[in-house]
Short mmCIF file of C-alpha atoms in Angstrom, two decimals:
data_model
loop_
_atom_site.label_atom_id
_atom_site.label_comp_id
_atom_site.label_asym_id
_atom_site.label_seq_id
_atom_site.Cartn_x
_atom_site.Cartn_y
_atom_site.Cartn_z
CA MET A 1 90.64 139.59 23.14
CA LEU A 2 87.72 141.65 22.55
CA LYS A 3 85.47 139.01 23.95
CA ILE A 4 87.75 138.49 27.10
CA ALA A 5 87.30 142.42 27.94
CA THR A 6 83.23 141.70 26.59
CA ILE A 7 83.48 139.25 29.74
CA MET A 8 85.28 140.89 32.08
CA SER A 9 82.72 143.91 31.65
CA ALA A 10 79.77 142.20 32.11
CA LEU A 11 80.36 140.26 34.65
CA PHE A 12 82.12 143.68 36.50
CA CYS A 13 78.26 145.23 35.99
CA SER A 14 76.41 142.22 36.91
CA GLY A 15 94.73 97.84 44.66
CA ALA A 16 93.46 96.59 41.20
CA LEU A 17 89.83 96.26 40.72
CA ALA A 18 88.09 92.87 42.43
CA PHE A 19 84.98 91.66 41.35
CA SER A 20 82.65 89.56 43.21
CA SER A 21 81.28 86.93 40.72
CA GLU A 22 77.62 86.46 42.30
CA PRO A 23 75.45 88.89 41.50
CA ARG A 24 72.26 90.46 42.90
CA GLN A 25 70.23 93.12 40.84
CA LEU A 26 73.53 94.81 39.33
CA VAL A 27 76.94 93.16 39.50
CA HIS A 28 78.98 94.12 42.58
CA LYS A 29 82.32 94.86 42.61
CA THR A 30 84.09 95.70 44.93
CA PHE A 31 88.10 96.88 45.65
CA HIS A 32 90.34 96.54 48.76
CA LEU A 33 93.57 97.83 48.63
CA ARG A 34 93.80 97.49 51.87
CA PRO A 35 91.65 94.24 53.34
CA GLU A 36 89.85 94.47 56.22
CA VAL A 37 91.13 98.20 57.18
CA VAL A 38 87.83 99.73 58.59
CA GLY A 39 88.80 97.20 61.61
CA SER A 40 92.07 98.77 61.88
CA SER A 41 90.42 101.60 62.59
CA ARG A 42 88.51 100.60 65.61
CA LEU A 43 91.41 98.43 66.58
CA VAL A 44 93.59 102.06 66.80
CA HIS A 45 91.31 103.31 69.01
CA GLY A 46 90.79 100.24 71.43
CA VAL A 47 94.91 100.19 71.44
CA SER A 48 94.66 103.86 72.07
CA SER A 49 91.77 103.66 74.82
CA ARG A 50 94.01 100.88 76.81
CA VAL A 51 97.15 103.57 76.70
CA THR A 52 94.96 106.26 78.13
CA ASN A 53 93.56 103.93 81.01
CA THR A 54 97.38 102.89 81.78
CA ALA A 55 97.72 106.40 82.29
CA LEU A 56 94.88 107.23 84.22
CA ARG A 57 96.15 104.38 86.82
CA SER A 58 99.83 105.79 86.92
CA THR A 59 97.85 109.17 87.97
CA ILE A 60 95.94 107.70 90.15
CA GLU A 61 99.16 106.52 92.50
CA PRO A 62 100.53 108.84 94.90
CA VAL A 63 104.15 109.15 94.05
CA LEU A 64 106.72 110.97 96.22
CA ALA A 65 109.94 111.44 95.41
CA PRO A 66 112.49 114.11 96.65
CA ILE A 67 113.16 116.82 94.97
CA THR A 68 117.29 117.14 94.07
CA THR A 69 119.12 120.29 94.31
CA SER A 70 119.84 121.59 91.35
CA ASN A 71 123.18 122.21 89.82
CA LEU A 72 122.72 124.73 87.32
CA ALA A 73 124.60 128.20 87.75
CA VAL A 74 122.02 130.97 88.10
CA SER A 75 122.94 134.73 87.60
CA ILE A 76 120.05 137.42 87.99
CA ASP A 77 121.73 139.36 84.93
CA LYS A 78 122.35 136.17 82.75
CA PRO A 79 120.45 133.50 81.19
CA LEU A 80 119.92 129.96 82.61
CA LEU A 81 122.54 127.30 81.26
CA THR A 82 122.97 123.88 81.60
CA PRO A 83 125.46 122.17 83.00
CA ILE A 84 127.13 121.65 79.70
CA GLU A 85 126.58 125.25 78.45
CA TYR A 86 128.25 126.40 81.73
CA GLY A 87 131.10 124.36 81.47
CA TYR A 88 131.74 126.15 78.28
CA ARG A 89 131.49 129.54 79.63
CA SER A 90 134.43 128.87 82.11
CA SER A 91 138.08 129.79 80.62
CA SER A 92 140.22 126.46 82.35
CA PRO A 93 142.43 125.59 80.07
CA THR A 94 140.91 122.05 79.14
CA ASN A 95 138.00 123.88 78.28
CA ILE A 96 139.95 126.37 75.62
CA TRP A 97 142.01 123.61 74.40
CA ARG A 98 138.85 121.70 73.69
CA SER A 99 137.19 123.99 72.07
CA PHE A 100 140.38 124.76 69.64
CA LEU A 101 140.33 121.19 68.76
CA ALA A 102 136.32 121.35 67.78
CA VAL A 103 137.20 124.08 65.59
CA LEU A 104 140.88 122.22 63.90
CA LEU A 105 138.14 118.91 63.08
CA SER A 106 135.33 120.44 61.94
CA ASP A 107 134.35 120.51 58.61
CA VAL A 108 134.28 123.84 57.70
CA PHE A 109 137.73 124.49 59.06
CA LYS A 110 138.92 121.55 56.42
CA THR A 111 137.08 123.40 53.50
CA ALA A 112 138.94 126.34 54.23
CA ILE A 113 142.34 124.86 54.33
CA VAL A 114 141.52 122.80 51.45
CA ALA A 115 140.51 125.48 49.40
CA PHE A 116 143.57 127.70 50.29
CA LEU A 117 145.85 124.68 50.04
CA ILE A 118 144.43 124.18 45.78
CA ALA A 119 144.54 128.36 45.16
CA ALA A 120 148.04 128.51 46.12
CA GLY A 121 149.37 125.65 44.73
CA VAL A 122 148.32 126.66 41.50
CA THR A 123 149.83 130.02 42.11
CA LEU A 124 153.12 129.01 42.55
CA LEU A 125 152.89 126.46 40.08
CA SER A 126 151.78 129.11 37.85
CA LYS A 127 154.09 130.76 38.55
CA CYS A 128 157.46 128.01 38.32
CA LEU A 129 155.86 126.65 35.26
CA ALA A 130 156.11 130.23 33.68
CA GLY A 131 159.65 131.31 35.09
CA GLY A 132 160.99 127.90 33.54
CA ALA A 133 159.29 128.91 29.93
CA ALA A 134 161.34 131.71 29.89
CA ALA A 135 164.17 130.70 30.84
CA THR A 136 164.61 127.68 28.35
CA GLY A 137 162.35 129.74 25.89
CA GLY A 138 160.66 126.43 24.71
CA GLY A 139 157.30 124.85 26.03
CA SER A 140 155.34 127.93 26.97
CA ASN A 141 152.45 126.31 25.32
CA ILE A 142 152.27 123.16 27.49
CA PHE A 143 152.55 124.67 30.32
CA ASN A 144 150.15 127.63 30.04
CA ASN A 145 148.06 124.80 28.88
CA ILE A 146 148.54 122.97 32.56
CA ALA A 147 148.27 126.10 34.39
CA THR A 148 144.50 126.77 32.71
CA LYS A 149 143.22 123.69 33.52
CA LEU A 150 144.54 123.95 37.29
CA LYS A 151 142.76 126.96 37.17
CA LYS A 152 139.27 125.73 35.82
CA PHE A 153 139.39 122.98 38.28
CA ALA A 154 139.91 125.67 41.33
CA ALA A 155 136.74 127.49 39.51
CA VAL A 156 134.71 124.33 39.28
CA ILE A 157 135.15 123.26 43.44
CA THR A 158 134.57 127.17 44.62
CA LYS A 159 131.09 127.10 42.25
CA SER A 160 130.11 124.26 43.79
CA THR A 161 130.41 125.17 47.02
CA ARG A 162 127.79 128.39 46.57
CA ALA A 163 123.96 127.66 47.23
CA LYS A 164 121.93 127.24 43.64
CA PRO A 165 119.23 129.79 43.37
CA VAL A 166 116.06 127.63 44.32
CA ASP A 167 113.36 127.86 41.10
CA ARG A 168 109.93 128.73 42.74
CA PRO A 169 106.45 129.48 40.95
CA VAL A 170 105.44 132.73 40.69
CA PRO A 171 101.71 133.12 42.02
CA MET A 172 99.19 134.24 38.87
CA PRO A 173 98.08 138.18 39.34
CA PHE A 174 94.72 138.27 38.68
CA GLU A 175 94.48 142.15 38.11
CA GLY A 176 91.21 142.20 35.65
CA ASP A 177 87.72 143.44 36.42
CA GLY A 178 86.15 141.19 39.17
CA GLY A 179 89.77 139.91 39.94
CA TRP A 180 89.61 137.92 36.87
CA GLY A 181 92.71 136.86 34.91
CA LYS A 182 93.07 134.78 31.51
CA CYS A 183 94.28 131.32 30.38
CA THR A 184 94.57 129.58 27.04
CA LEU A 185 92.84 125.94 25.91
CA ARG A 186 96.25 124.45 25.22
CA SER A 187 94.35 120.81 25.06
CA LYS A 188 91.70 118.26 25.23
CA LYS A 189 92.51 114.85 26.33
CA LYS A 190 89.77 111.63 26.95
CA VAL A 191 90.80 109.76 30.41
CA GLY A 192 90.33 105.96 29.05
CA THR A 193 87.63 104.47 28.13
CA SER A 194 85.34 106.71 30.41
CA PRO A 195 82.98 109.57 29.75
CA PHE A 196 85.23 112.32 31.07
CA MET A 197 87.42 114.85 29.14
CA VAL A 198 90.56 116.38 30.78
CA TYR A 199 91.11 120.14 29.17
CA GLU A 200 94.07 121.85 29.72
CA PHE A 201 94.56 125.30 29.61
CA ALA A 202 97.95 127.32 29.69
CA LEU A 203 98.69 130.51 32.16
CA PRO A 204 99.94 133.64 30.22
CA LYS A 205 103.83 132.76 32.16
CA PRO A 206 105.35 129.29 32.48
CA GLU A 207 106.31 130.17 36.13
CA TYR A 208 102.77 131.25 36.70
CA ASN A 209 100.87 128.72 39.44
CA ILE A 210 97.44 129.45 41.03
CA PRO A 211 97.64 128.58 44.69
CA LEU A 212 94.57 126.78 45.71
CA ALA A 213 93.32 125.67 49.50
CA LEU A 214 92.17 122.22 49.58
CA GLY A 215 88.30 121.56 48.56
CA GLN A 216 89.07 125.17 46.18
CA GLN A 217 87.55 125.61 42.94
CA LEU A 218 88.18 127.42 39.70
CA ASP A 219 85.98 129.79 38.16
CA PHE A 220 85.81 130.16 34.29
CA CYS A 221 84.19 132.28 32.20
CA CYS A 222 83.89 132.06 27.94
CA LEU A 223 80.99 133.95 25.33
CA SER A 224 79.19 131.60 23.43
CA SER A 225 78.69 131.84 19.98
CA ASP A 226 75.35 134.08 20.45
CA ASP A 227 77.55 136.07 22.79
CA ASP A 228 76.03 134.44 25.78
CA ILE A 229 78.18 134.72 28.90
CA CYS A 230 79.12 131.19 30.44
CA THR A 231 80.27 130.22 33.38
CA GLY A 232 81.83 127.06 35.60
CA SER A 233 83.53 126.18 38.29
CA PHE A 234 85.55 123.04 38.69
CA TYR A 235 88.12 121.20 40.95
CA PRO A 236 91.34 121.35 39.38
CA PHE A 237 92.66 117.85 38.23
CA GLU A 238 95.64 117.39 39.62
CA VAL A 239 96.11 113.28 38.85
CA GLY A 240 99.44 112.08 37.94
CA ASN A 241 101.56 114.89 39.55
CA ASP A 242 103.42 114.01 42.19
CA SER A 243 101.92 114.85 45.97
CA ASP A 244 105.57 117.10 46.59
CA SER A 245 105.48 119.10 43.23
CA ILE A 246 103.52 121.98 42.42
CA GLN A 247 101.80 122.45 38.94
CA ARG A 248 103.21 125.76 36.94
CA GLY A 249 102.27 126.95 33.72
CA VAL A 250 98.83 125.35 33.19
CA VAL A 251 95.88 123.98 35.16
CA LYS A 252 93.34 120.95 34.11
CA ILE A 253 90.52 120.34 34.97
CA VAL A 254 88.04 117.30 33.92
CA VAL A 255 84.45 117.56 32.82
CA PRO A 256 81.72 114.97 31.97
CA GLU A 257 80.96 114.63 28.34
CA CYS A 258 77.42 112.81 27.65
CA ASP A 259 75.40 112.55 24.93
CA SER A 260 73.13 115.40 26.12
CA VAL A 261 72.93 118.50 28.31
CA GLU A 262 70.69 116.48 30.78
CA LYS A 263 73.30 113.98 31.75
CA ASN A 264 75.58 116.48 32.17
CA ALA A 265 73.98 118.65 34.64
CA ALA A 266 72.98 115.40 36.66
CA GLN A 267 76.67 114.76 37.26
CA VAL A 268 77.56 118.73 37.47
CA GLY A 269 75.02 120.95 37.71
CA MET A 270 73.32 123.22 35.13
CA GLY A 271 75.26 125.93 34.94
CA ASN A 272 78.34 123.79 34.69
CA SER A 273 76.79 121.93 31.90
CA LYS A 274 76.39 124.64 29.39
CA PHE A 275 79.64 126.47 30.08
CA ILE A 276 80.88 122.54 28.97
CA GLU A 277 79.34 122.37 26.03
CA VAL A 278 80.52 125.43 24.79
CA LEU A 279 83.92 123.90 26.06
CA LYS A 280 83.39 121.05 23.52
CA ASP A 281 81.35 122.16 20.89
CA GLU A 282 82.58 126.16 20.38
CA LEU A 283 85.93 126.50 21.80
CA ARG A 284 89.30 125.61 19.82
CA ILE A 285 92.90 125.46 20.86
CA GLY A 286 94.53 128.79 21.03
CA ASP A 287 91.09 130.06 21.92
CA GLU A 288 91.11 132.84 25.53
CA ILE A 289 88.75 132.40 28.62
CA ALA A 290 88.24 134.16 31.57
CA ILE A 291 89.88 132.53 34.75
CA LYS A 292 90.11 132.99 38.77
CA PRO A 293 90.32 131.34 42.28
CA GLY A 294 86.88 130.62 42.97
CA LYS A 295 85.14 129.57 46.46
CA SER A 296 86.39 126.81 48.77
CA PHE A 297 83.83 124.07 50.20
CA LEU A 298 86.29 122.09 52.54
CA GLN A 299 84.83 122.97 55.95
CA TYR A 300 84.76 121.42 59.54
CA ASN A 301 82.49 122.51 62.04
CA GLY A 302 82.62 119.78 64.47
CA LYS A 303 83.67 120.17 68.56
CA HIS A 304 86.08 117.34 68.59
CA VAL A 305 89.60 118.56 67.33
CA PRO A 306 91.81 118.15 66.00
CA VAL A 307 90.79 115.78 63.33
CA THR A 308 92.39 112.70 63.85
CA ASP A 309 90.16 110.53 61.26
CA MET A 310 88.78 111.26 57.40
CA VAL A 311 85.81 109.54 55.55
CA CYS A 312 85.34 110.14 51.90
CA VAL A 313 83.04 108.86 50.07
CA ALA A 314 82.60 109.65 46.65
CA SER A 315 81.07 109.11 43.41
CA GLY A 316 81.66 110.08 39.60
CA LEU A 317 83.69 112.75 39.33
CA GLY A 318 83.74 113.73 43.08
CA ILE A 319 86.74 111.94 43.41
CA VAL A 320 88.96 114.58 41.99
CA PRO A 321 88.82 116.43 45.01
CA ILE A 322 89.40 113.82 47.27
CA VAL A 323 92.98 112.63 45.74
CA ASP A 324 94.38 116.00 46.08
CA GLN A 325 92.85 115.68 49.60
CA VAL A 326 94.68 112.47 49.99
CA LYS A 327 97.65 113.55 48.69
CA SER A 328 97.73 116.53 51.04
CA ILE A 329 97.07 115.11 53.93
CA SER A 330 98.78 111.80 53.99
CA PRO A 331 102.65 112.74 54.00
CA LYS A 332 103.77 112.41 57.49
CA GLY A 333 103.79 115.17 59.84
CA SER A 334 101.23 117.34 56.96
CA SER A 335 98.34 117.06 59.33
CA SER A 336 96.56 115.36 62.25
CA VAL A 337 94.78 113.05 60.29
CA LYS A 338 96.13 109.59 61.13
CA THR A 339 93.88 107.12 59.03
CA THR A 340 92.03 108.15 55.94
CA SER A 341 89.38 105.77 54.40
CA VAL A 342 88.12 106.27 50.97
CA VAL A 343 84.84 104.62 49.65
CA TRP A 344 84.35 105.55 45.59
CA ILE A 345 80.80 104.25 44.37
CA ASN A 346 80.43 104.31 40.35
CA GLU A 347 77.73 102.26 38.40
CA ASN A 348 80.14 101.67 35.25
CA ARG A 349 83.32 100.05 35.27
CA SER A 350 84.60 102.98 32.97
CA ASP A 351 84.39 105.31 35.14
CA PHE A 352 87.41 103.88 37.93
CA ASP A 353 89.92 105.10 34.68
CA LEU A 354 89.58 108.49 36.11
CA ALA A 355 91.46 107.73 39.59
CA MET A 356 92.32 104.44 40.06
CA ASP A 357 95.77 104.31 39.57
CA GLU A 358 96.49 107.36 41.09
CA LEU A 359 94.69 106.27 44.63
CA GLU A 360 96.74 102.86 44.05
CA LYS A 361 99.99 104.73 44.18
CA GLU A 362 98.50 106.92 46.95
CA TYR A 363 97.89 103.27 49.10
CA MET A 364 101.57 101.99 47.89
CA LYS A 365 102.89 105.07 49.60
CA TYR A 366 100.90 105.13 53.17
CA SER A 367 99.26 101.71 53.37
CA THR A 368 99.16 102.19 57.11
CA LYS A 369 97.22 104.91 57.16
CA LEU A 370 94.87 105.03 53.83
CA ALA A 371 91.88 102.51 52.83
CA VAL A 372 90.85 102.68 49.72
CA SER A 373 87.47 100.56 48.70
CA CYS A 374 86.08 100.97 44.50
CA ILE A 375 82.81 99.40 44.71
CA MET A 376 80.54 99.30 41.93
CA ASP A 377 76.81 99.57 42.46
CA ASP A 378 73.66 100.78 41.69
CA LEU A 379 73.31 104.40 43.15
CA LYS A 380 69.62 104.39 43.04
CA LYS A 381 70.36 101.73 45.50
CA PRO A 382 70.61 102.63 49.10
CA LEU A 383 74.12 102.36 50.64
CA ASP A 384 73.60 100.64 53.93
CA LYS A 385 71.87 97.75 51.37
CA ASN A 386 75.42 96.67 49.71
CA ARG A 387 77.36 94.73 52.47
CA GLU A 388 81.20 96.12 51.12
CA VAL A 389 79.75 99.89 51.57
CA GLU A 390 78.93 98.57 55.06
CA GLU A 391 82.04 97.21 55.55
CA ALA A 392 84.22 100.00 54.12
CA VAL A 393 82.64 102.98 55.79
CA PRO A 394 83.00 102.69 60.18
CA TYR A 395 80.72 103.61 62.54
CA PHE A 396 81.30 107.43 63.89
CA ASN A 397 84.01 108.26 66.52
CA ALA A 398 85.41 111.64 68.17
CA GLY A 399 87.24 113.35 65.94
CA THR A 400 86.25 111.69 62.43
CA MET A 401 85.75 113.58 59.87
CA ALA A 402 83.28 112.76 56.73
CA VAL A 403 83.52 114.09 53.22
CA VAL A 404 80.85 114.01 50.73
CA SER A 405 81.70 114.38 47.00
CA GLY A 406 79.74 113.38 44.14
CA PRO A 407 76.42 114.45 42.05
CA LYS A 408 73.62 116.22 44.06
CA ARG A 409 71.21 113.61 44.43
CA PHE A 410 74.25 110.95 45.81
CA ALA A 411 75.40 113.56 48.20
CA GLU A 412 71.89 113.85 49.56
CA THR A 413 72.08 109.91 49.92
CA ALA A 414 75.29 109.13 50.88
CA LYS A 415 74.52 112.21 54.07
CA ALA A 416 71.41 110.60 54.93
CA TYR A 417 73.50 107.30 55.46
CA LEU A 418 76.09 109.05 57.36
CA ASN A 419 73.56 110.59 59.63
CA ARG A 420 72.48 107.03 60.32
CA LYS A 421 76.26 105.49 61.14
CA GLY A 422 76.22 108.15 64.20
CA TYR A 423 78.02 111.52 62.20
CA PRO A 424 76.83 114.48 63.29
CA ASP A 425 75.93 116.85 60.44
CA ASN A 426 78.39 119.61 61.78
CA CYS A 427 81.17 116.68 60.85
CA ILE A 428 79.73 115.87 57.70
CA CYS A 429 81.22 118.20 54.86
CA ILE A 430 79.49 118.14 51.44
CA LEU A 431 81.55 119.30 48.45
CA PRO A 432 79.45 119.98 45.54
#
């Protein structure tokens, strides 16, 4: 607790993989959960263009139709009513009888009648049984048991009709200096055969959650053994959670665990790399560190709105915010996005263990609007020299937003590649 206070005061003051058999320089491996999805994007635009031309022709042809007289009842001091609504307002015996029948046939009326009959029956039966038992002088225990069971049955029916309270998560308050809170290191777990480690932190209360926007990071802070302040910013790791569920009581992050600080820095930056070293070598289960919501980087500055197509190009840990984005925008009615293409490029087969199963699961649910391509290649090689990348990344169309996520050098290469495919800078978002 002393270390947490020191930190806060210091901050306040200062489908399955498919691998090709023909090698080039390295073995190129590609995975298409939906074959030829990139072509379907052009097909969608082609269909929409034909519909637009048809609509245009229909608007050019003059159509003159007589305007019929409205049969609506209109008055100055009453709202405008449709003919059906106005008919129900009339006081004719036929309409009154129809309204009465509607009440009798409604579910609410039936439920009320059944509840009344059950209550009356239980009351009358208990009185009759009590009177019969008093008259005969015996068997009172049997009658009392029957009456008790009937009353319990009526109570169960009554409880089932009551609304059950909804168990909602509670946003975690951040009331420390500089808007910091605290969490406790709960567990660490390696991800398959990949060089990544998942760290899980427990929040102060099990009902707490940290609501974040898409593309928003979590900031962490702790003291090293030399009393140096180490900070790190990471995207929450939501792999394994249902898209419609909210994670409560814990937060997870995934970090690289290479054999040197320089290799970690190449993926997440030098500042994050130092924090990872402290997290790996010095923090123990049960230790507390500071936490707060970080910056949000997902922004669209293009002129064409709404966004109807998303193209995500990621490498390494860059797939973490992309998975969260796919799970949020894919459900029907959740966004204006109609198609999403995910291109995930790695140099090693084991790197795909991080989110391959999650991407496949999302594709199985939204196969008509989601395309996923996992490509294994040398990241130093130009992207336009890879045939699989060329097929998976469509050319720019109005309403398309591109998201690049991964190491800094990869992000620069991917952005230049998208520019050559016609994507303007204001339609490309780079997630650090």
